[in-house]
Each structure stands twice: as structure tokens, then as C-alpha cells.
Short mmCIF file of C-alpha atoms and ligand atoms in Angstrom, two decimals:
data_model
loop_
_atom_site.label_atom_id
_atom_site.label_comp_id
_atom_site.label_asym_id
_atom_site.label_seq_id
_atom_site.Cartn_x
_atom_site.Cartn_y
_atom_site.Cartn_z
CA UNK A 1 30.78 -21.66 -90.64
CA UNK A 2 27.78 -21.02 -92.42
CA UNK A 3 24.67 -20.15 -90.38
CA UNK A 4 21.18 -21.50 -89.65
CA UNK A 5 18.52 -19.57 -90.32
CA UNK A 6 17.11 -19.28 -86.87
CA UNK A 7 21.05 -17.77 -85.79
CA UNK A 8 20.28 -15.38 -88.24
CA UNK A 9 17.02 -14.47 -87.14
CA UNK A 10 17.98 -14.65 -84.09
CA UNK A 11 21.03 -11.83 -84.95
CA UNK A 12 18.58 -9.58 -86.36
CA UNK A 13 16.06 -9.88 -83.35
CA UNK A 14 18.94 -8.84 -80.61
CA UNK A 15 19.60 -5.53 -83.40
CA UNK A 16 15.90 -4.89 -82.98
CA UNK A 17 15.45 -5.08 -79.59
CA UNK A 18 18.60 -2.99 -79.03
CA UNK A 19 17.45 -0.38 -81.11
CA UNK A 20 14.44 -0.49 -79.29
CA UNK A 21 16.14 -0.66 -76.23
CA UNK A 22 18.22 3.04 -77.14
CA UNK A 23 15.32 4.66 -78.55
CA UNK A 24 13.37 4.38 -75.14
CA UNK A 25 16.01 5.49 -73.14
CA UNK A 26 16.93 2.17 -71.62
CA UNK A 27 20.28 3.02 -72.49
CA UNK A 28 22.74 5.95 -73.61
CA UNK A 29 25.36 5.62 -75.35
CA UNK A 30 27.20 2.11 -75.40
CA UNK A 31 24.86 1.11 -72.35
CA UNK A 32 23.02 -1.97 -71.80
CA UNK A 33 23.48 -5.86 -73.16
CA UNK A 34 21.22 -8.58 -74.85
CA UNK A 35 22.13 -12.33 -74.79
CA UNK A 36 20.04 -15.29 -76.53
CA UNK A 37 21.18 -19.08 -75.99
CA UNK A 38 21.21 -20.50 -79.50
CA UNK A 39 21.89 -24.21 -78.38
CA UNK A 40 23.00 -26.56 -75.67
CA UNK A 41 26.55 -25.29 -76.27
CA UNK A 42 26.55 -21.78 -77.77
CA UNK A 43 24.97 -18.37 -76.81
CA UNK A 44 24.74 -14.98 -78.89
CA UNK A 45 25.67 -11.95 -77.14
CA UNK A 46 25.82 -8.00 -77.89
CA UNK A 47 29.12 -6.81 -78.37
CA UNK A 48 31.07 -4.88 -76.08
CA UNK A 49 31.19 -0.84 -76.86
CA UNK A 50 28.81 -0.49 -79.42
CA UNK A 51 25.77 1.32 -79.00
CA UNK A 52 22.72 -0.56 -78.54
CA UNK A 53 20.80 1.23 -80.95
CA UNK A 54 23.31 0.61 -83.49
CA UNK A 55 24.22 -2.94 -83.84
CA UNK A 56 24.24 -4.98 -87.39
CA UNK A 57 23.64 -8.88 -86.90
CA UNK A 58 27.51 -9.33 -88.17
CA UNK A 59 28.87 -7.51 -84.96
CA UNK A 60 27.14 -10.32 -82.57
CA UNK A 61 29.46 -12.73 -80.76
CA UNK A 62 28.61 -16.05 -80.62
CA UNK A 63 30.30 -17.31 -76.70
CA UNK A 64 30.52 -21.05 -75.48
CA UNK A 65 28.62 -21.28 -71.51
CA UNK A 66 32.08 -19.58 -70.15
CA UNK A 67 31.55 -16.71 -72.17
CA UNK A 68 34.60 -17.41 -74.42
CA UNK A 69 34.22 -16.74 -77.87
CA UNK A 70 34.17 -20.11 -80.01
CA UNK A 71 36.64 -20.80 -82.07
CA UNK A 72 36.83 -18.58 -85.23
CA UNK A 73 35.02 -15.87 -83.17
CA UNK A 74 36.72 -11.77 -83.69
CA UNK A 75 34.00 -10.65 -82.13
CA UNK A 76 34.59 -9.39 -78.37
CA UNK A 77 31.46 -9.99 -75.70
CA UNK A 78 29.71 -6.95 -73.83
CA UNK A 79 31.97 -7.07 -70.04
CA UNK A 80 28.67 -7.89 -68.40
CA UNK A 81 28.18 -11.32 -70.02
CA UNK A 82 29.07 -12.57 -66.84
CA UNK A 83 26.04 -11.57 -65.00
CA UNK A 84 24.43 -12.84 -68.12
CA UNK A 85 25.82 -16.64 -68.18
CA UNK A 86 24.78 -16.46 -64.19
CA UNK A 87 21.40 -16.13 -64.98
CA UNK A 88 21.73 -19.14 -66.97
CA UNK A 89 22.91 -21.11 -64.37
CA UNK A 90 20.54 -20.67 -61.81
CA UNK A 91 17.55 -20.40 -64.47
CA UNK A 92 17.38 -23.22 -66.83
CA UNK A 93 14.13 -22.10 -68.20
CA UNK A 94 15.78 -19.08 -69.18
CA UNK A 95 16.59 -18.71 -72.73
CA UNK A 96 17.11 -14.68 -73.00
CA UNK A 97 18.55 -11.98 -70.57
CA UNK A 98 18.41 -8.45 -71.28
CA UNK A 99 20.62 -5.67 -69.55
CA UNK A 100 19.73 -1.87 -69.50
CA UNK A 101 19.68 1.30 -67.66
CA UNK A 102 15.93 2.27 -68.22
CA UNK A 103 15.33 6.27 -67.24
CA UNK A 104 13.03 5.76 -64.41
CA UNK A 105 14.21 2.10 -63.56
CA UNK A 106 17.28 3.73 -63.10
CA UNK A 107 15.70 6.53 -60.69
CA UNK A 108 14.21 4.11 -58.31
CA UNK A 109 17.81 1.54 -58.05
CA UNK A 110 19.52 4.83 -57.32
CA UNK A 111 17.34 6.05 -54.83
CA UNK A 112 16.99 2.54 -53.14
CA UNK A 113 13.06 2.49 -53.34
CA UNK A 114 11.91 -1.25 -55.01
CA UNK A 115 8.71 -1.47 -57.32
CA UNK A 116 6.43 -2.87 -54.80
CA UNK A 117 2.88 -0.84 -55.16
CA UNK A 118 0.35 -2.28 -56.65
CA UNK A 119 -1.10 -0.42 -58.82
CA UNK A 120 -1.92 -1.82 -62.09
CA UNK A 121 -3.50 -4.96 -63.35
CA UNK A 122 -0.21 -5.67 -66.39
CA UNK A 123 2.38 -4.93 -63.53
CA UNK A 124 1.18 -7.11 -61.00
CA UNK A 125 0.20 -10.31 -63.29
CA UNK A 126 3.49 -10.07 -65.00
CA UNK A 127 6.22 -8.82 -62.53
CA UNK A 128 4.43 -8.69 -59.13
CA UNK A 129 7.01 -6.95 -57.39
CA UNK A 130 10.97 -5.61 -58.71
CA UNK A 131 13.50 -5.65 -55.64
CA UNK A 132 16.65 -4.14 -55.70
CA UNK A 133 19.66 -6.24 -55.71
CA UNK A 134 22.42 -5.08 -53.91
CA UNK A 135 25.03 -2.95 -55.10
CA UNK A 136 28.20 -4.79 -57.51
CA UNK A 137 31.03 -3.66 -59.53
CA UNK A 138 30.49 -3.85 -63.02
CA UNK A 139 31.68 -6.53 -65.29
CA UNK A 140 33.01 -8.65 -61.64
CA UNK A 141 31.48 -11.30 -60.19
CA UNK A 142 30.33 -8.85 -57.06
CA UNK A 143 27.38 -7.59 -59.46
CA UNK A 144 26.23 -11.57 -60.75
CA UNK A 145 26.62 -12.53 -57.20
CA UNK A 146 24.31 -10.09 -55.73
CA UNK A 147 21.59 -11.46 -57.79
CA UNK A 148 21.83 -15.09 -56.63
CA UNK A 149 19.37 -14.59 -54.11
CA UNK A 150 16.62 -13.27 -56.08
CA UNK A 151 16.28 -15.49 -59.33
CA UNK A 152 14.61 -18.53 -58.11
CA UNK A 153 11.63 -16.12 -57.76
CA UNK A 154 11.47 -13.23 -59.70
CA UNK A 155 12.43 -12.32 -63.69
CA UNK A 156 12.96 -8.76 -63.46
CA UNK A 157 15.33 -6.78 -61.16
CA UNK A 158 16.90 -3.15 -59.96
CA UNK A 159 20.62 -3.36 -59.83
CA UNK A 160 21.22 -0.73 -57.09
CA UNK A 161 22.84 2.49 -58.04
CA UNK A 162 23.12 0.81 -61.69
CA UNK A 163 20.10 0.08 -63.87
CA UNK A 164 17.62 -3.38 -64.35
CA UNK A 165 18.21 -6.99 -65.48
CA UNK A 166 15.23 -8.88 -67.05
CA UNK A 167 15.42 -12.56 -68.83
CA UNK A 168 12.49 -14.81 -69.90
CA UNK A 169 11.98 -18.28 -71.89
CA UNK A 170 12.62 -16.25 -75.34
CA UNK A 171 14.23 -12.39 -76.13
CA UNK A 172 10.38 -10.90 -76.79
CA UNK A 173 9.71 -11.95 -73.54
CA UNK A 174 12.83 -11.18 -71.55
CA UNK A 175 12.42 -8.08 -73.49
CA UNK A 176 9.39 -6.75 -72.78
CA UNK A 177 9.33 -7.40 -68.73
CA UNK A 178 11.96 -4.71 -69.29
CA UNK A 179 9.83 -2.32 -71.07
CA UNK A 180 6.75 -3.52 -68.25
CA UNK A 181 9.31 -2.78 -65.42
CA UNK A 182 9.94 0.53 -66.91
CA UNK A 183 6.75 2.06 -67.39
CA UNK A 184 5.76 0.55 -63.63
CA UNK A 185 8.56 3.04 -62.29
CA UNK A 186 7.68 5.56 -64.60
CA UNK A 187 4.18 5.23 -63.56
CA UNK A 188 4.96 4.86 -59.64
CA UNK A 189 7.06 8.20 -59.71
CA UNK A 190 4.48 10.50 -62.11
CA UNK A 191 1.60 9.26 -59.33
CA UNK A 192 4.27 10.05 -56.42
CA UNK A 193 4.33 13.51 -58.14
CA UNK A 194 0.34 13.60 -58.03
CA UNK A 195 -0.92 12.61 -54.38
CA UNK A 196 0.42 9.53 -54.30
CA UNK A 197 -1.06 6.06 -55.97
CA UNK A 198 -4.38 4.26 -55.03
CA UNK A 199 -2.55 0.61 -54.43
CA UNK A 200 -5.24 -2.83 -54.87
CA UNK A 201 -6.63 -4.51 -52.51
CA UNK A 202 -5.13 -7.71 -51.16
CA UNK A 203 -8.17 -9.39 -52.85
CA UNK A 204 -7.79 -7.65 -56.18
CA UNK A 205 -4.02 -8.89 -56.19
CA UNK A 206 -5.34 -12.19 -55.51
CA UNK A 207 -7.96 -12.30 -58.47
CA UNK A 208 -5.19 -11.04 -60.48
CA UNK A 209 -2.77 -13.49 -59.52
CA UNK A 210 -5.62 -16.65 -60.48
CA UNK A 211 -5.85 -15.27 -64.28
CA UNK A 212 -2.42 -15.11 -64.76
CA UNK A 213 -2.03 -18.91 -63.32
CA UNK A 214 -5.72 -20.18 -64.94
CA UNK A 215 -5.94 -18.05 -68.27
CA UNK A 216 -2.91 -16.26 -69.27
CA UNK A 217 -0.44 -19.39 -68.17
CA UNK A 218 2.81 -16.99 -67.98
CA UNK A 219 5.94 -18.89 -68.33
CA UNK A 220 8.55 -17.71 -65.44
CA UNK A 221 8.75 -17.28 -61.93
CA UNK A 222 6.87 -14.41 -59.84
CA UNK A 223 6.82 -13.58 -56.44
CA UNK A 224 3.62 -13.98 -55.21
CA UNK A 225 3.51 -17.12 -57.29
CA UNK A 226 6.55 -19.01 -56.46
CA UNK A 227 6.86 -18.07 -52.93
CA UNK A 228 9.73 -17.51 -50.61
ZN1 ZN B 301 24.89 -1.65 -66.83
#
């Protein structure tokens, strides 16, 4: 079946970001998964065992909302599409969900200590606070299922002992909270190292938390936004 162009750019942006994605650490070797919904019906997905950083837009899989590949389909879908098409289902704003094991992410799902410091002005307007979902087997429905409880409110999470999930209205945006979560843990644990962090004021938070609803209009859910 002969492609749109948007599936096609859409291809090469999931290579991009993977490479991306490998580069920074997010993920070694075959680690990690990116998913885009192309239409009502049809989603493109990384494909299982292949490294990240070194995908072509041929070796995508295009799934139907079960995570079967359509008809016509050789391509075989990452094992952690499931967690992937949950997301989905609980987030119809969602258009993008992006999977990786990010260094110092990583660090603070494995030592059970969530991202909740405030401590910079980009961290707390986009992400607010990252909690740690609780602990699943990969590619069952234990790991999807132990995020149900947090995606009404937030769009970026630790998987405990495992790595992060991010998603967002498009894959720049899913994308990048993950890069944003990252460099809040990195920057957490380097000021842990260093006397500890000076944390903002209740009131700071607050003015922070007006320009992201009056000016910068963020699409997505955030905690201190969309409440308990
Ligand atoms: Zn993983």
C-alpha cells in the first residue's frame, strides 16, 4: 500500500528521535520504544530488538489499536506496545508515547526516590512532579496496569526498578518531557552530591504554574494543574 507523506515523515521522525534517544543514554542496546498514532485506526510503532539508535523508517510496524500488525504487515512490534496502546486508552489527547531507560531516570526508579523537588523553573512548568509507578513485569499487563492510576494527571513517569514512560499530543513533545525528566534527575542527584538543592518557594511554584496556564498554554495534564 503506498504511503502518505505524513506516514513517511512520520517513519523518519520515530528514527530520529530513537537515535536521539541512544545517543543520550536513554537506552543501551535494543532498549526503549517509540509509538505515534497515524489515524483513527492505525498506529506506528518501533520494532522489537533493534536498537534504538539504529532504526530505518522501513523497519517500523504499522499495528491496528490491539497492537496486531495490519494486514500485509512483516514487521514485528517492540513487546512493550502494550503499555503503549494503554496509554492510549486512558489518554485520548495523547497522540505519542515514548519508552526509555534514561541514565539518571533510571537511578532514581531503582532507588525508589520520585522527582518531586522543585528546583527549576522548565521542570516545574512542564512536568511538576515524576512519581514512580509501581513495579511490573515487562511486556505483561502487570507493568500497563501499574500506570492506570497516574495518567489522568501526569505525562511523564518512573517505572520502578525499570526506566521512564513519557507521551504528549505529538512525538516532539512526548519526546522531549523525556529528555526534561532526564536532566531533572540528573540535576536532582549532581545537587544531592553538592549540599543538597535550594527547592522554590510555594509562591514561586505558584507564579510558575500561572505562566504555564496564561502564556505558555501547555497541552497535557500536570499535577499541580489537574489536581487529584
Ligand atoms: Zn523498558
Amino acid at each position: 500500500m503506498a504511503r502518505s507523506n505524513d506516514e513517511q515523515t512520520l517513519r523518519e521522525q520515530i528514527c530520529d528521535v530513537g537515535k536521539r534517544l541512544y545517543q543520550r543514554e536513554m537506552g543501551a542496546a535494543n532498549d526503549g520504544n517509540i509509538s505515534v498514532r497515524l489515524d483513527d485506526e492505525r498506529l506506528l510503532c518501533s520494532p522489537t530488538a533493534v536498537s534504538k539508535g539504529f532504526m530505518t523508517p522501513e523497519m517500523i510496524c504499522v499495528i491496528d489499536n490491539d497492537g496486531e500488525p495490519v494486514a500485509g504487515e512483516t514487521n514485528r512490534p517492540s513487546s512493550e506496545i502494550k503499555m503503549h496502546l494503554h496509554v492510549y486508552r486512558h489518554r485520548p489527547d495523547v497522540n505519542a508515547v515514548v519508552h526509555a531507560h534514561p541514565l539518571y531516570a533510571t537511578v532514581h526508579a531503582i532507588c525508589g526516590k520520585p522527582l518531586t523537588q522543585q528546583v527549576m523553573p522548565e521542570s516545574t512548568i512542564l512536568l511538576g512532579e515524576v512519581p514512580i509507578a509501581p513495579y511490573g513485569t515487562p511486556s505483561t499487563m502487570d507493568l500497563p496496569n501499574s500506570t492506570t492510576a497516574y495518567l489522568a494527571r501526569y505525562d511523564a513517569l518512573l517505572l520502578e526498578n525499570h526506566g521512564a514512560l513519557s507521551y504528549g499530543a505529538d512525538l516532539n513533545n512526548a519526546h522531549f518531557k523525556m529528555e526534561a525528566l532526564d536532566y531533572y534527575a540528573k540535576v536532582v542527584y549532581l545537587a544531592s552530591q553538592y549540599g543538597g538543592a535550594q527547592e522554590f518557594s510555594q509562591a514561586e511554584v505558584d507564579k510558575l504554574i500561572e505562566l504555564r496556564r496564561t502564556r505558555f498554554k501547555l497541552p497535557g495534564r500536570h499535577p499541580f494543574v489537574d489536581g487529584e
